[in-house]
Amino acid sequence: MMYAITIYGEAGVFENLPAAKQEEVMSGHQTLQEALDKRGDFISVKLMPPSTAVTVEPPATADQKPLITDGPFAETKESFLGFYAADFQTLDDALEHARMISSPIARLEVRPIAWAGGAISSE
């Protein structure tokens, strides 16, 4: 089953860590990526800071266009920073891999995912 390991934290915290702490956090990601690479295909995504977001809000009525605004949807301290998606045998297997990137600067969430449709392109 496909699982996503989503990463939440405060934007900019990682960048303000001392170099040694940054290397420690990144070594966990490198370990996870190497383990997932041995298993087969996986997706790893790092989102840019929330300040780069553009929000598309639904129109109030059917005859209006969606409202496009700069910036994140909500003012929050914690934001969605990125994710991994891969095929794991069980939830316990996914959790074991998530532990590789566990750190005090981010909260992880592991949940099953399903394909919602659309085309997949390798280009």
mmCIF file of C-alpha atoms in Angstrom:
data_model
loop_
_atom_site.group_PDB
_atom_site.id
_atom_site.type_symbol
_atom_site.label_atom_id
_atom_site.label_comp_id
_atom_site.label_asym_id
_atom_site.label_seq_id
_atom_site.Cartn_x
_atom_site.Cartn_y
_atom_site.Cartn_z
ATOM 1 C CA MET A 1 0.000 0.000 0.000
ATOM 2 C CA MET A 2 1.146 3.512 -0.727
ATOM 3 C CA TYR A 3 1.780 5.731 2.291
ATOM 4 C CA ALA A 4 2.713 9.386 2.581
ATOM 5 C CA ILE A 5 5.081 10.629 5.254
ATOM 6 C CA THR A 6 4.160 14.293 5.535
ATOM 7 C CA ILE A 7 6.370 16.817 7.296
ATOM 8 C CA TYR A 8 5.070 19.804 9.253
ATOM 9 C CA GLY A 9 7.075 22.466 11.001
ATOM 10 C CA GLU A 10 7.834 26.127 11.299
ATOM 11 C CA ALA A 11 9.265 27.635 8.123
ATOM 12 C CA GLY A 12 12.803 28.946 8.535
ATOM 13 C CA VAL A 13 13.670 26.928 11.654
ATOM 14 C CA PHE A 14 15.928 24.508 9.762
ATOM 15 C CA GLU A 15 17.798 27.353 8.066
ATOM 16 C CA ASN A 16 18.531 28.954 11.461
ATOM 17 C CA LEU A 17 20.030 25.793 12.981
ATOM 18 C CA PRO A 18 23.807 25.540 13.400
ATOM 19 C CA ALA A 19 25.472 23.732 10.484
ATOM 20 C CA ALA A 20 26.095 20.589 12.570
ATOM 21 C CA LYS A 21 22.381 20.325 13.472
ATOM 22 C CA GLN A 22 21.379 20.870 9.834
ATOM 23 C CA GLU A 23 23.717 18.041 8.809
ATOM 24 C CA GLU A 24 22.208 15.806 11.510
ATOM 25 C CA VAL A 25 18.662 16.452 10.249
ATOM 26 C CA MET A 26 19.693 15.975 6.623
ATOM 27 C CA SER A 27 21.529 12.728 7.380
ATOM 28 C CA GLY A 28 18.175 11.247 8.411
ATOM 29 C CA HIS A 29 16.670 12.310 5.086
ATOM 30 C CA GLN A 30 19.638 10.863 3.203
ATOM 31 C CA THR A 31 19.257 7.564 5.082
ATOM 32 C CA LEU A 32 15.536 7.457 4.291
ATOM 33 C CA GLN A 33 16.075 8.312 0.619
ATOM 34 C CA GLU A 34 18.748 5.607 0.263
ATOM 35 C CA ALA A 35 16.464 3.031 1.918
ATOM 36 C CA LEU A 36 13.523 3.999 -0.310
ATOM 37 C CA ASP A 37 15.718 3.996 -3.420
ATOM 38 C CA LYS A 38 16.697 0.368 -2.707
ATOM 39 C CA ARG A 39 12.999 -0.549 -2.464
ATOM 40 C CA GLY A 40 11.992 1.053 -5.765
ATOM 41 C CA ASP A 41 10.195 4.210 -6.821
ATOM 42 C CA PHE A 42 9.398 6.940 -4.347
ATOM 43 C CA ILE A 43 8.528 10.617 -4.375
ATOM 44 C CA SER A 44 10.212 13.225 -2.205
ATOM 45 C CA VAL A 45 8.999 16.825 -2.232
ATOM 46 C CA LYS A 46 10.281 19.886 -0.352
ATOM 47 C CA LEU A 47 7.883 22.802 -0.538
ATOM 48 C CA MET A 48 9.163 26.344 -0.790
ATOM 49 C CA PRO A 49 8.337 28.730 2.119
ATOM 50 C CA PRO A 50 4.659 29.560 2.758
ATOM 51 C CA SER A 51 5.373 33.165 1.720
ATOM 52 C CA THR A 52 5.695 31.899 -1.879
ATOM 53 C CA ALA A 53 2.170 30.423 -1.889
ATOM 54 C CA VAL A 54 -0.666 31.666 -4.033
ATOM 55 C CA THR A 55 -4.150 30.775 -2.796
ATOM 56 C CA VAL A 56 -7.113 29.959 -5.042
ATOM 57 C CA GLU A 57 -10.330 30.411 -3.072
ATOM 58 C CA PRO A 58 -13.681 29.171 -4.362
ATOM 59 C CA PRO A 59 -16.083 31.775 -5.713
ATOM 60 C CA ALA A 60 -18.948 32.909 -3.493
ATOM 61 C CA THR A 61 -21.447 32.298 -6.295
ATOM 62 C CA ALA A 62 -21.505 30.197 -9.462
ATOM 63 C CA ASP A 63 -21.220 33.273 -11.727
ATOM 64 C CA GLN A 64 -18.014 34.519 -10.068
ATOM 65 C CA LYS A 65 -14.414 33.499 -10.702
ATOM 66 C CA PRO A 66 -12.186 32.008 -7.994
ATOM 67 C CA LEU A 67 -10.341 34.586 -5.894
ATOM 68 C CA ILE A 68 -6.550 34.462 -6.362
ATOM 69 C CA THR A 69 -4.450 35.924 -3.550
ATOM 70 C CA ASP A 70 -0.740 35.951 -2.739
ATOM 71 C CA GLY A 71 0.453 34.165 0.366
ATOM 72 C CA PRO A 72 -0.599 31.158 2.374
ATOM 73 C CA PHE A 73 -4.226 30.284 3.077
ATOM 74 C CA ALA A 74 -3.970 30.847 6.830
ATOM 75 C CA GLU A 75 -1.610 32.521 9.234
ATOM 76 C CA THR A 76 -0.142 29.638 11.214
ATOM 77 C CA LYS A 77 3.134 29.019 12.936
ATOM 78 C CA GLU A 78 3.387 25.466 11.611
ATOM 79 C CA SER A 79 3.070 24.685 7.917
ATOM 80 C CA PHE A 80 3.250 21.787 5.490
ATOM 81 C CA LEU A 81 6.941 21.536 4.512
ATOM 82 C CA GLY A 82 7.048 18.491 2.246
ATOM 83 C CA PHE A 83 6.445 14.777 1.946
ATOM 84 C CA TYR A 84 7.646 11.365 0.882
ATOM 85 C CA ALA A 85 5.371 8.856 -0.849
ATOM 86 C CA ALA A 86 6.314 5.224 -1.324
ATOM 87 C CA ASP A 87 4.947 1.696 -1.322
ATOM 88 C CA PHE A 88 5.261 0.018 2.088
ATOM 89 C CA GLN A 89 4.238 -3.491 3.136
ATOM 90 C CA THR A 90 2.420 -2.297 6.269
ATOM 91 C CA LEU A 91 1.791 0.767 8.374
ATOM 92 C CA ASP A 92 4.507 -0.451 10.746
ATOM 93 C CA ASP A 93 6.938 -0.559 7.819
ATOM 94 C CA ALA A 94 6.022 3.034 6.880
ATOM 95 C CA LEU A 95 6.433 4.140 10.510
ATOM 96 C CA GLU A 96 9.847 2.468 10.710
ATOM 97 C CA HIS A 97 10.967 4.519 7.721
ATOM 98 C CA ALA A 98 9.408 7.715 9.104
ATOM 99 C CA ARG A 99 11.501 7.300 12.259
ATOM 100 C CA MET A 100 14.599 7.845 10.088
ATOM 101 C CA ILE A 101 13.678 11.535 9.704
ATOM 102 C CA SER A 102 12.145 12.148 13.119
ATOM 103 C CA SER A 103 13.607 15.293 14.683
ATOM 104 C CA PRO A 104 12.653 17.960 17.217
ATOM 105 C CA ILE A 105 12.072 20.575 14.491
ATOM 106 C CA ALA A 106 9.233 18.840 12.621
ATOM 107 C CA ARG A 107 6.125 16.775 13.201
ATOM 108 C CA LEU A 108 5.500 13.815 10.911
ATOM 109 C CA GLU A 109 2.221 12.294 9.833
ATOM 110 C CA VAL A 110 1.967 8.882 8.143
ATOM 111 C CA ARG A 111 -1.185 7.917 6.293
ATOM 112 C CA PRO A 112 -2.265 5.694 3.421
ATOM 113 C CA ILE A 113 -2.772 7.327 0.046
ATOM 114 C CA ALA A 114 -4.766 6.342 -3.017
ATOM 115 C CA TRP A 115 -4.410 7.418 -6.616
ATOM 116 C CA ALA A 116 -6.969 10.124 -7.425
ATOM 117 C CA GLY A 117 -6.656 9.786 -11.193
ATOM 118 C CA GLY A 118 -4.972 11.781 -13.912
ATOM 119 C CA ALA A 119 -2.001 10.933 -16.061
ATOM 120 C CA ILE A 120 1.414 10.001 -14.799
ATOM 121 C CA SER A 121 4.274 11.103 -17.030
ATOM 122 C CA SER A 122 7.940 10.218 -16.657
ATOM 123 C CA GLU A 123 8.963 13.195 -18.820
#
